[in-house]
Structure formats: structure tokens, C-alpha cells
Amino acid sequence: KGSLPASGLGAKRPCDSKGKRKASAEIFSVSKNIRIEIPTNKNCEGPKTREQKTVAAKRVQMFWRRCCTNTLHALVNRILDRKITTTHVKSISFEHLVAFLREKLVIKHCKDCLERIHRLCFLLHKDVPPSHATDTVNVRVFLAAYMIACRPSHVFESMGALEKDLLDSAVRLLELFEQLLSGIQQHRTFCLLPADAVARFQPALFDYLRRFK
């Protein structure tokens, strides 16, 4: 009474066709209809060979190097080193400005930095629609704000109500963007930036993009 059947707890492991015991699992028969297998062979976990560990270590190193060279602070420094600022834009002619905003490095650096700030703003201030979190901002449209804000007479043939609203929106957006860039360069982190500037950046960005269309 109370004893377990031969196939119960502690029963011998099943054998294969050659009579060798299988080391893959211990089998427990809790009842007639329930059988539980618990892995006991460490080889079942698929141990990593020395070569696999080396490959994994190299991947971690490559990821770490890529992250080190693409920190937010590094992205901001590339923007400032490339002189993507309203101060520089105002100091050059409109023809030079057009050529400047078409440079591949200008577009790349601005795209990398803008998208990083865009994602961080959403993570900290989720008042914008969730669909905007994954929106890819058209960096060329964003760069056009420098022409609109700093060279409005070259961009607009006349200044009506719609043009005035777009101009004000571009000026407001660039002021906030450069405020964030300055804060990131100073503090080397996004978390210490003024909460008000961070909260207002995305609404200003989407307002500009809406008026640009």
C-alpha cells in the first residue's frame, strides 16, 4: 500500500535499441495518464564550443564599438562639427546653403541625430499619438527648415498667412532643436535636459511637417 509501480518515481531510464540507457531525461509517472520528463543530460542544452564562444565574443565587441561611436553625445558633436546651425546658415549665401544642405554627410549626421532625439522624446513624453513613435521623419524636409527660417525671402515669392505660419513653425522648431543640442553637449545625456524643451519638441516637429505639406 502506498508503494509506486516499477515505472514510478525513481524508475530506470528507458534503453535504446542497443540496450544503452538514454541519458536525455528522467521519467516520472505521477499517475497512469501523466508522465513527466525532466532533462538530466547537460548535453541537451547544446553547449557552446570554443569556436562558438569566440564568435559570440566578437559580436559583442562589434556591437559595443558601434554603440560607443554612436552615442547621443557623439551624434550631436557631428552635427555641430559639420556646422549644421542657424548661425552658420545665416553666414553663407543662399547658393552655398542649397549645396550645403545637399551634402551626404550633412544629411546623414542630421538624420541620425534627429531620429535619436525623436525616439527619446517619445519615450519620456508620450503625449503624442503612438503612431508617431515609429514615424520616420523626412530629414530633407527638416533641413528645409533652415532655408525657410534663415532665408525666407529666397524661399517665398510672397508672404501670405500660410507662408507666415510655416515660417514661424520652422523658426520655433529650430530654436528647440538647437536648445536640445546645446543641452546634450553640455550634460552629455538626454535625461538632464529641460523637461519643457523636451516636451515641446515633438509637437513643434509635427506642426512644422504638417504645415510644410
XYZ file of N, CA and C in Angstrom:
639
model
N 0.851 -1.185 0.000
C 0.000 0.000 0.000
C 0.881 1.226 0.000
N 0.559 2.178 -0.915
C 1.343 3.400 -0.959
C 2.616 3.281 -1.749
N 2.960 2.086 -2.221
C 4.191 1.931 -2.993
C 3.939 2.307 -4.436
N 5.014 2.711 -5.120
C 4.918 3.126 -6.508
C 5.172 1.949 -7.411
N 4.593 1.938 -8.594
C 4.840 0.867 -9.554
C 6.254 0.953 -10.063
N 6.630 -0.053 -10.800
C 8.013 -0.109 -11.302
C 8.350 1.069 -12.158
N 7.354 1.644 -12.833
C 7.607 2.798 -13.691
C 7.449 4.106 -12.954
N 7.348 4.033 -11.618
C 7.101 5.243 -10.838
C 8.366 6.024 -10.564
N 8.287 6.809 -9.469
C 9.384 7.703 -9.100
C 10.669 6.911 -8.919
N 11.702 7.356 -9.582
C 12.993 6.691 -9.471
C 13.128 5.521 -10.386
N 12.182 5.358 -11.324
C 12.271 4.232 -12.251
C 13.489 4.379 -13.139
N 13.970 3.246 -13.637
C 15.144 3.282 -14.507
C 14.809 3.968 -15.814
N 15.809 4.635 -16.341
C 15.616 5.314 -17.611
C 15.483 4.298 -18.726
N 14.703 4.628 -19.770
C 14.498 3.689 -20.876
C 15.787 3.473 -21.636
N 15.872 2.328 -22.292
C 17.069 1.984 -23.051
C 16.785 2.106 -24.536
N 17.859 2.333 -25.287
C 17.697 2.391 -26.732
C 17.793 0.991 -27.313
N 17.867 0.894 -28.648
C 17.869 -0.414 -29.317
C 19.099 -1.239 -28.985
N 20.197 -0.575 -28.562
C 21.430 -1.293 -28.240
C 21.526 -1.641 -26.754
N 20.493 -1.315 -26.032
C 20.493 -1.660 -24.613
C 21.137 -0.605 -23.742
N 21.547 0.535 -24.339
C 22.157 1.601 -23.542
C 21.067 2.504 -22.991
N 21.278 2.937 -21.765
C 20.288 3.804 -21.149
C 20.331 5.194 -21.777
N 19.152 5.726 -22.031
C 19.081 7.083 -22.561
C 19.320 8.081 -21.437
N 20.226 9.027 -21.700
C 20.580 9.998 -20.660
C 19.838 11.307 -20.836
N 18.852 11.337 -21.739
C 18.203 12.604 -22.046
C 17.231 13.055 -20.967
N 16.607 12.110 -20.208
C 15.611 12.546 -19.240
C 15.336 11.468 -18.213
N 14.932 11.915 -17.034
C 14.388 11.021 -16.025
C 12.876 11.029 -16.224
N 12.237 9.874 -16.169
C 10.806 9.804 -16.393
C 10.099 9.503 -15.081
N 9.136 10.336 -14.724
C 8.362 10.160 -13.510
C 6.917 9.897 -13.903
N 6.372 8.832 -13.347
C 4.975 8.514 -13.617
C 4.159 8.916 -12.402
N 3.509 10.086 -12.507
C 2.737 10.593 -11.376
C 1.425 9.840 -11.252
N 0.842 9.520 -12.370
C -0.368 8.699 -12.384
C -0.354 7.891 -13.666
N -1.415 7.151 -13.901
C -1.447 6.303 -15.079
C -1.428 7.122 -16.364
N -1.977 8.353 -16.310
C -2.123 9.147 -17.530
C -1.152 10.322 -17.608
N -0.320 10.522 -16.607
C 0.587 11.683 -16.590
C 2.022 11.197 -16.495
N 2.837 11.593 -17.404
C 4.261 11.261 -17.387
C 5.062 12.549 -17.533
N 5.987 12.771 -16.660
C 6.791 13.986 -16.657
C 8.229 13.631 -16.974
N 8.813 14.314 -17.931
C 10.214 14.100 -18.271
C 11.030 15.309 -17.849
N 12.073 15.079 -17.081
C 12.960 16.145 -16.610
C 14.336 15.935 -17.208
N 14.834 16.874 -18.027
C 16.154 16.706 -18.638
C 17.228 16.567 -17.580
N 18.109 15.579 -17.780
C 19.211 15.386 -16.838
C 20.563 15.445 -17.516
N 20.570 15.361 -18.823
C 21.830 15.380 -19.543
C 22.188 16.816 -19.918
N 23.306 17.304 -19.459
C 23.716 18.677 -19.739
C 23.962 18.893 -21.224
N 24.245 17.802 -21.940
C 24.477 17.944 -23.372
C 23.209 18.370 -24.112
N 22.046 18.187 -23.474
C 20.794 18.578 -24.116
C 20.715 20.094 -24.301
N 21.445 20.859 -23.514
C 21.397 22.309 -23.574
C 22.204 22.857 -24.747
N 22.882 22.014 -25.458
C 23.663 22.464 -26.594
C 24.843 23.313 -26.165
N 25.841 22.731 -25.545
C 26.979 23.506 -25.036
C 27.713 24.201 -26.158
N 28.189 25.398 -25.869
C 28.929 26.174 -26.869
C 30.362 25.658 -26.963
N 30.798 25.473 -28.146
C 32.190 25.099 -28.340
C 33.057 26.331 -28.194
N 34.362 26.111 -28.144
C 35.291 27.242 -28.020
C 35.145 28.187 -29.205
N 34.919 27.631 -30.393
C 34.763 28.470 -31.592
C 33.495 29.306 -31.514
N 32.408 28.709 -31.020
C 31.152 29.444 -30.889
C 31.278 30.577 -29.884
N 31.997 30.319 -28.793
C 32.196 31.363 -27.790
C 33.014 32.518 -28.360
N 33.997 32.192 -29.189
C 34.818 33.235 -29.811
C 33.987 34.102 -30.739
N 33.118 33.457 -31.533
C 32.244 34.202 -32.445
C 31.299 35.101 -31.660
N 30.733 34.566 -30.574
C 29.812 35.355 -29.749
C 30.518 36.550 -29.132
N 31.753 36.340 -28.658
C 32.521 37.431 -28.059
C 32.820 38.523 -29.082
N 33.138 38.126 -30.308
C 33.420 39.107 -31.359
C 32.174 39.924 -31.699
N 31.025 39.274 -31.692
C 29.787 40.000 -31.972
C 29.499 41.036 -30.889
N 29.721 40.648 -29.640
C 29.518 41.589 -28.533
C 30.472 42.772 -28.657
N 31.737 42.488 -29.008
C 32.721 43.561 -29.167
C 32.331 44.504 -30.299
N 31.868 43.948 -31.428
C 31.463 44.784 -32.556
C 30.277 45.664 -32.186
N 29.307 45.075 -31.460
C 28.142 45.852 -31.032
C 28.554 46.974 -30.086
N 29.467 46.674 -29.171
C 29.916 47.675 -28.203
C 30.658 48.815 -28.892
N 31.529 48.485 -29.853
C 32.258 49.536 -30.580
C 31.292 50.427 -31.362
N 30.269 49.799 -31.970
C 29.294 50.566 -32.734
C 28.503 51.497 -31.818
N 28.149 51.032 -30.630
C 27.405 51.856 -29.687
C 28.271 53.001 -29.153
N 29.546 52.719 -28.908
C 30.442 53.738 -28.367
C 30.613 54.903 -29.331
N 30.633 54.600 -30.623
C 30.842 55.648 -31.620
C 29.534 56.292 -32.050
N 28.397 55.794 -31.553
C 27.100 56.351 -31.939
C 26.271 56.739 -30.720
N 26.931 57.211 -29.676
C 26.193 57.731 -28.534
C 25.506 59.028 -28.948
N 24.515 59.429 -28.180
C 23.804 60.670 -28.490
C 24.760 61.860 -28.489
N 25.677 61.878 -27.538
C 26.649 62.970 -27.459
C 27.521 63.011 -28.714
N 27.917 61.843 -29.210
C 28.734 61.780 -30.424
C 27.937 62.255 -31.643
N 26.662 61.890 -31.713
C 25.825 62.331 -32.829
C 25.658 63.850 -32.834
N 25.491 64.417 -31.662
C 25.351 65.877 -31.560
C 26.647 66.568 -31.968
N 27.785 66.026 -31.543
C 29.069 66.620 -31.911
C 29.279 66.614 -33.421
N 28.802 65.569 -34.088
C 28.928 65.527 -35.547
C 28.093 66.615 -36.208
N 26.915 66.861 -35.644
C 26.068 67.941 -36.169
C 26.783 69.286 -36.021
N 27.314 69.526 -34.827
C 27.951 70.823 -34.549
C 29.271 70.963 -35.286
N 30.024 69.874 -35.397
C 31.286 69.931 -36.148
C 31.038 70.218 -37.618
N 29.895 69.747 -38.115
C 29.546 69.979 -39.519
C 28.911 71.357 -39.708
N 28.722 72.076 -38.604
C 28.153 73.436 -38.612
C 26.723 73.464 -39.154
N 25.937 72.476 -38.748
C 24.521 72.475 -39.116
C 23.781 73.288 -38.059
N 23.940 74.594 -38.142
C 23.346 75.514 -37.168
C 22.797 76.728 -37.904
N 21.862 77.419 -37.277
C 21.294 78.625 -37.891
C 22.345 79.719 -38.008
N 23.289 79.758 -37.067
C 24.353 80.775 -37.123
C 25.188 80.617 -38.386
N 25.568 79.389 -38.701
C 26.367 79.143 -39.902
C 25.539 79.369 -41.160
N 24.288 78.943 -41.128
C 23.422 79.086 -42.305
C 23.244 80.562 -42.678
N 23.132 81.413 -41.668
C 22.947 82.845 -41.925
C 24.212 83.518 -42.449
N 25.357 82.854 -42.240
C 26.629 83.461 -42.637
C 27.038 83.127 -44.068
N 26.293 82.261 -44.746
C 26.656 81.870 -46.111
C 25.560 82.301 -47.083
N 25.899 82.343 -48.349
C 24.930 82.751 -49.363
C 23.884 81.659 -49.570
N 22.788 82.035 -50.215
C 21.713 81.076 -50.442
C 22.173 79.944 -51.349
N 23.001 80.259 -52.348
C 23.519 79.228 -53.264
C 24.382 78.225 -52.513
N 25.243 78.732 -51.630
C 26.076 77.839 -50.816
C 25.214 77.028 -49.842
N 24.156 77.666 -49.360
C 23.260 76.974 -48.423
C 22.584 75.785 -49.095
N 22.102 75.975 -50.310
C 21.448 74.889 -51.040
C 22.416 73.720 -51.245
N 23.648 74.052 -51.646
C 24.654 72.999 -51.851
C 25.026 72.333 -50.526
N 25.102 73.120 -49.467
C 25.460 72.608 -48.144
C 24.434 71.598 -47.639
N 23.161 71.919 -47.797
C 22.097 71.042 -47.298
C 21.933 69.773 -48.135
N 22.589 69.721 -49.289
C 22.536 68.527 -50.131
C 23.715 67.592 -49.905
N 24.677 68.011 -49.100
C 25.851 67.171 -48.848
C 25.427 65.882 -48.137
N 26.040 64.774 -48.522
C 25.678 63.471 -47.969
C 25.925 63.399 -46.466
N 27.051 63.944 -46.016
C 27.361 63.886 -44.582
C 26.416 64.759 -43.771
N 26.005 65.876 -44.332
C 25.048 66.744 -43.638
C 23.725 66.000 -43.455
N 23.266 65.353 -44.522
C 22.005 64.603 -44.452
C 22.126 63.433 -43.485
N 23.227 62.699 -43.551
C 23.407 61.524 -42.689
C 23.485 61.908 -41.213
N 24.332 62.892 -40.896
C 24.500 63.288 -39.492
C 23.198 63.844 -38.919
N 22.510 64.635 -39.710
C 21.254 65.216 -39.236
C 20.196 64.129 -39.050
N 20.132 63.186 -39.972
C 19.158 62.089 -39.880
C 19.402 61.249 -38.626
N 20.655 60.865 -38.383
C 20.977 60.035 -37.214
C 20.606 60.740 -35.915
N 20.958 62.002 -35.813
C 20.709 62.747 -34.582
C 19.224 63.035 -34.390
N 18.559 63.452 -35.454
C 17.137 63.789 -35.363
C 16.302 62.580 -34.979
N 16.575 61.427 -35.578
C 15.799 60.227 -35.262
C 16.037 59.767 -33.833
N 17.290 59.901 -33.344
C 17.566 59.511 -31.952
C 16.806 60.418 -30.978
N 16.842 61.718 -31.215
C 16.131 62.654 -30.343
C 14.622 62.422 -30.426
N 14.136 62.146 -31.618
C 12.712 61.874 -31.827
C 12.258 60.690 -30.977
N 13.026 59.596 -30.978
C 12.658 58.411 -30.200
C 12.753 58.674 -28.700
N 13.784 59.382 -28.281
C 13.957 59.662 -26.851
C 12.849 60.568 -26.325
N 12.433 61.534 -27.123
C 11.334 62.413 -26.713
C 10.059 61.616 -26.500
N 9.802 60.654 -27.381
C 8.586 59.855 -27.235
C 8.651 58.981 -25.986
N 9.833 58.433 -25.686
C 9.963 57.573 -24.513
C 9.715 58.345 -23.222
N 10.131 59.616 -23.191
C 9.988 60.410 -21.972
C 8.652 61.141 -21.891
N 8.115 61.520 -23.043
C 6.854 62.272 -23.064
C 5.936 61.635 -24.099
N 5.029 60.808 -23.645
C 4.175 60.046 -24.552
C 2.844 60.751 -24.805
N 2.874 62.112 -24.891
C 1.634 62.820 -25.184
C 1.314 62.854 -26.673
N 2.259 62.473 -27.520
C 1.993 62.451 -28.960
C 1.323 61.124 -29.307
N 0.598 61.070 -30.424
C -0.053 59.808 -30.814
C 0.956 58.678 -30.947
N 0.623 57.466 -30.483
C 1.558 56.334 -30.552
C 2.056 56.054 -31.958
N 1.218 56.356 -32.970
C 1.637 56.092 -34.350
C 2.847 56.924 -34.735
N 3.013 58.106 -34.100
C 4.138 58.969 -34.416
C 5.457 58.437 -33.868
N 5.378 57.510 -32.920
C 6.609 56.998 -32.298
C 7.473 56.279 -33.311
N 6.845 55.600 -34.252
C 7.603 54.841 -35.239
C 7.706 55.575 -36.572
N 7.145 56.790 -36.638
C 7.233 57.565 -37.870
C 8.686 57.887 -38.190
N 9.048 57.739 -39.449
C 10.381 58.133 -39.894
C 10.295 59.555 -40.410
N 10.987 60.457 -39.754
C 10.946 61.859 -40.135
C 11.767 62.062 -41.404
N 11.189 62.746 -42.371
C 11.903 63.054 -43.602
C 12.953 64.112 -43.308
N 14.214 63.706 -43.294
C 15.283 64.625 -42.881
C 15.460 65.765 -43.872
N 15.174 65.537 -45.149
C 15.309 66.607 -46.137
C 14.277 67.710 -45.896
N 13.081 67.309 -45.486
C 12.056 68.298 -45.144
C 12.481 69.071 -43.899
N 13.077 68.348 -42.943
C 13.568 69.019 -41.738
C 14.674 70.015 -42.088
N 15.607 69.623 -42.935
C 16.699 70.524 -43.320
C 16.186 71.743 -44.074
N 15.060 71.586 -44.759
C 14.471 72.724 -45.470
C 14.068 73.834 -44.504
N 13.871 73.485 -43.237
C 13.521 74.493 -42.237
C 14.623 75.542 -42.093
N 15.879 75.159 -42.347
C 16.978 76.129 -42.275
C 16.849 77.176 -43.379
N 16.439 76.754 -44.565
C 16.224 77.707 -45.661
C 15.022 78.598 -45.376
N 13.954 77.982 -44.872
C 12.727 78.742 -44.606
C 12.950 79.763 -43.494
N 13.615 79.332 -42.414
C 13.785 80.209 -41.255
C 14.849 81.286 -41.479
N 15.901 80.933 -42.217
C 17.035 81.861 -42.351
C 17.055 82.611 -43.675
N 16.355 82.114 -44.685
C 16.324 82.785 -45.988
C 14.890 82.823 -46.544
N 13.949 83.384 -45.782
C 12.547 83.359 -46.236
C 12.320 84.120 -47.538
N 13.076 85.184 -47.765
C 12.876 85.975 -48.987
C 13.280 85.212 -50.236
N 14.188 84.226 -50.079
C 14.590 83.405 -51.217
C 13.638 82.226 -51.432
N 12.914 81.863 -50.396
C 12.038 80.687 -50.473
C 10.629 81.066 -50.927
N 10.098 82.162 -50.391
C 8.719 82.559 -50.669
C 8.677 83.728 -51.655
N 7.810 83.624 -52.625
C 7.606 84.729 -53.555
C 6.798 85.842 -52.904
N 5.868 85.444 -52.043
C 5.074 86.407 -51.283
C 4.834 85.836 -49.890
N 4.526 86.706 -48.944
C 4.349 86.271 -47.563
C 2.879 86.389 -47.169
N 2.126 85.317 -47.447
C 0.728 85.276 -47.034
C 0.579 84.633 -45.668
N -0.636 84.313 -45.297
C -0.900 83.728 -43.978
C -0.283 82.339 -43.855
N -0.403 81.527 -44.896
C 0.158 80.178 -44.849
C 1.678 80.208 -44.778
N 2.288 81.093 -45.558
C 3.746 81.214 -45.537
C 4.233 81.711 -44.178
N 3.505 82.649 -43.607
C 3.886 83.177 -42.294
C 3.796 82.096 -41.224
N 2.760 81.275 -41.274
C 2.610 80.190 -40.305
C 3.748 79.174 -40.453
N 4.112 78.864 -41.700
C 5.215 77.918 -41.929
C 6.539 78.497 -41.449
N 6.755 79.781 -41.703
C 7.988 80.433 -41.248
C 8.088 80.406 -39.725
N 7.012 80.768 -39.045
C 7.014 80.763 -37.569
C 7.242 79.349 -37.033
N 6.642 78.368 -37.702
C 6.795 76.985 -37.267
C 8.239 76.513 -37.432
N 8.878 76.871 -38.548
C 10.274 76.482 -38.789
C 11.209 77.133 -37.788
N 10.988 78.421 -37.517
C 11.833 79.137 -36.546
C 11.708 78.503 -35.163
N 10.476 78.214 -34.749
C 10.234 77.605 -33.432
C 10.882 76.227 -33.334
N 10.775 75.440 -34.389
C 11.355 74.096 -34.396
C 12.876 74.145 -34.266
N 13.532 75.001 -35.034
C 14.994 75.072 -34.995
C 15.503 75.624 -33.669
N 14.760 76.536 -33.079
C 15.149 77.049 -31.758
C 15.148 75.928 -30.724
N 14.111 75.107 -30.746
C 14.031 73.986 -29.807
C 15.109 72.946 -30.102
N 15.320 72.654 -31.381
C 16.317 71.657 -31.774
C 17.711 72.076 -31.313
N 18.066 73.328 -31.535
C 19.400 73.792 -31.124
C 19.514 73.918 -29.611
N 18.396 74.152 -28.934
C 18.407 74.154 -27.471
C 18.702 72.759 -26.936
N 18.110 71.758 -27.567
C 18.375 70.374 -27.161
C 19.816 69.980 -27.474
N 20.319 70.377 -28.636
C 21.705 70.059 -28.996
C 22.680 70.670 -27.993
N 22.441 71.918 -27.629
C 23.316 72.590 -26.662
C 23.279 71.897 -25.306
N 22.076 71.488 -24.867
C 21.942 70.809 -23.580
C 22.614 69.450 -23.578
N 22.490 68.700 -24.679
C 23.128 67.385 -24.770
C 24.643 67.517 -24.769
N 25.155 68.521 -25.467
C 26.607 68.720 -25.488
C 27.126 69.099 -24.105
N 26.345 69.852 -23.366
C 26.763 70.279 -22.033
C 26.657 69.160 -21.007
N 25.521 68.469 -20.985
C 25.279 67.456 -19.947
C 25.689 66.046 -20.366
N 25.892 65.827 -21.677
C 26.292 64.528 -22.211
C 25.224 63.447 -21.997
N 24.015 63.856 -21.703
C 22.918 62.910 -21.514
C 21.609 63.597 -21.836
N 20.596 62.802 -22.164
C 19.294 63.360 -22.530
C 18.431 63.620 -21.293
N 18.702 62.892 -20.234
C 17.832 62.943 -19.046
C 17.899 64.276 -18.300
N 18.992 65.024 -18.446
C 19.158 66.275 -17.717
C 18.708 67.495 -18.506
N 18.113 67.283 -19.669
C 17.647 68.409 -20.473
C 16.398 69.018 -19.853
N 16.136 70.305 -20.112
C 14.912 70.932 -19.582
C 13.669 70.180 -20.051
N 12.848 69.792 -19.112
C 11.665 68.989 -19.437
C 10.732 69.734 -20.378
N 10.666 71.049 -20.236
C 9.762 71.833 -21.075
C 10.194 71.788 -22.542
N 11.499 71.927 -22.786
C 12.008 71.890 -24.159
C 11.806 70.512 -24.779
N 12.041 69.474 -23.996
C 11.854 68.101 -24.492
C 10.381 67.845 -24.822
N 9.485 68.313 -23.960
C 8.060 68.083 -24.153
C 7.524 68.838 -25.364
N 8.122 69.994 -25.682
C 7.612 70.819 -26.787
C 8.220 70.467 -28.133
N 9.297 69.660 -28.149
C 9.993 69.423 -29.414
C 9.151 68.643 -30.414
N 8.595 67.500 -30.004
C 7.818 66.698 -30.949
C 6.572 67.413 -31.473
N 5.794 68.088 -30.613
C 4.666 68.864 -31.168
C 5.123 69.915 -32.175
N 6.269 70.548 -31.902
C 6.787 71.544 -32.847
C 7.226 70.889 -34.151
N 7.825 69.705 -34.041
C 8.278 68.978 -35.235
C 7.099 68.579 -36.116
N 6.063 67.997 -35.518
C 4.916 67.544 -36.301
C 4.076 68.709 -36.809
N 4.089 69.820 -36.072
C 3.396 71.017 -36.556
C 4.079 71.542 -37.815
N 5.411 71.572 -37.799
C 6.172 72.019 -38.971
C 5.935 71.095 -40.155
N 6.023 69.777 -39.929
C 5.836 68.814 -41.015
C 4.445 68.918 -41.609
N 3.464 69.179 -40.759
C 2.067 69.314 -41.240
C 1.928 70.563 -42.093
N 2.513 71.666 -41.674
C 2.386 72.922 -42.416
C 3.227 72.900 -43.696
N 4.260 72.087 -43.713
C 5.126 72.026 -44.906
C 4.425 71.367 -46.084
N 3.497 70.438 -45.805
C 2.858 69.672 -46.887
C 2.010 70.579 -47.788
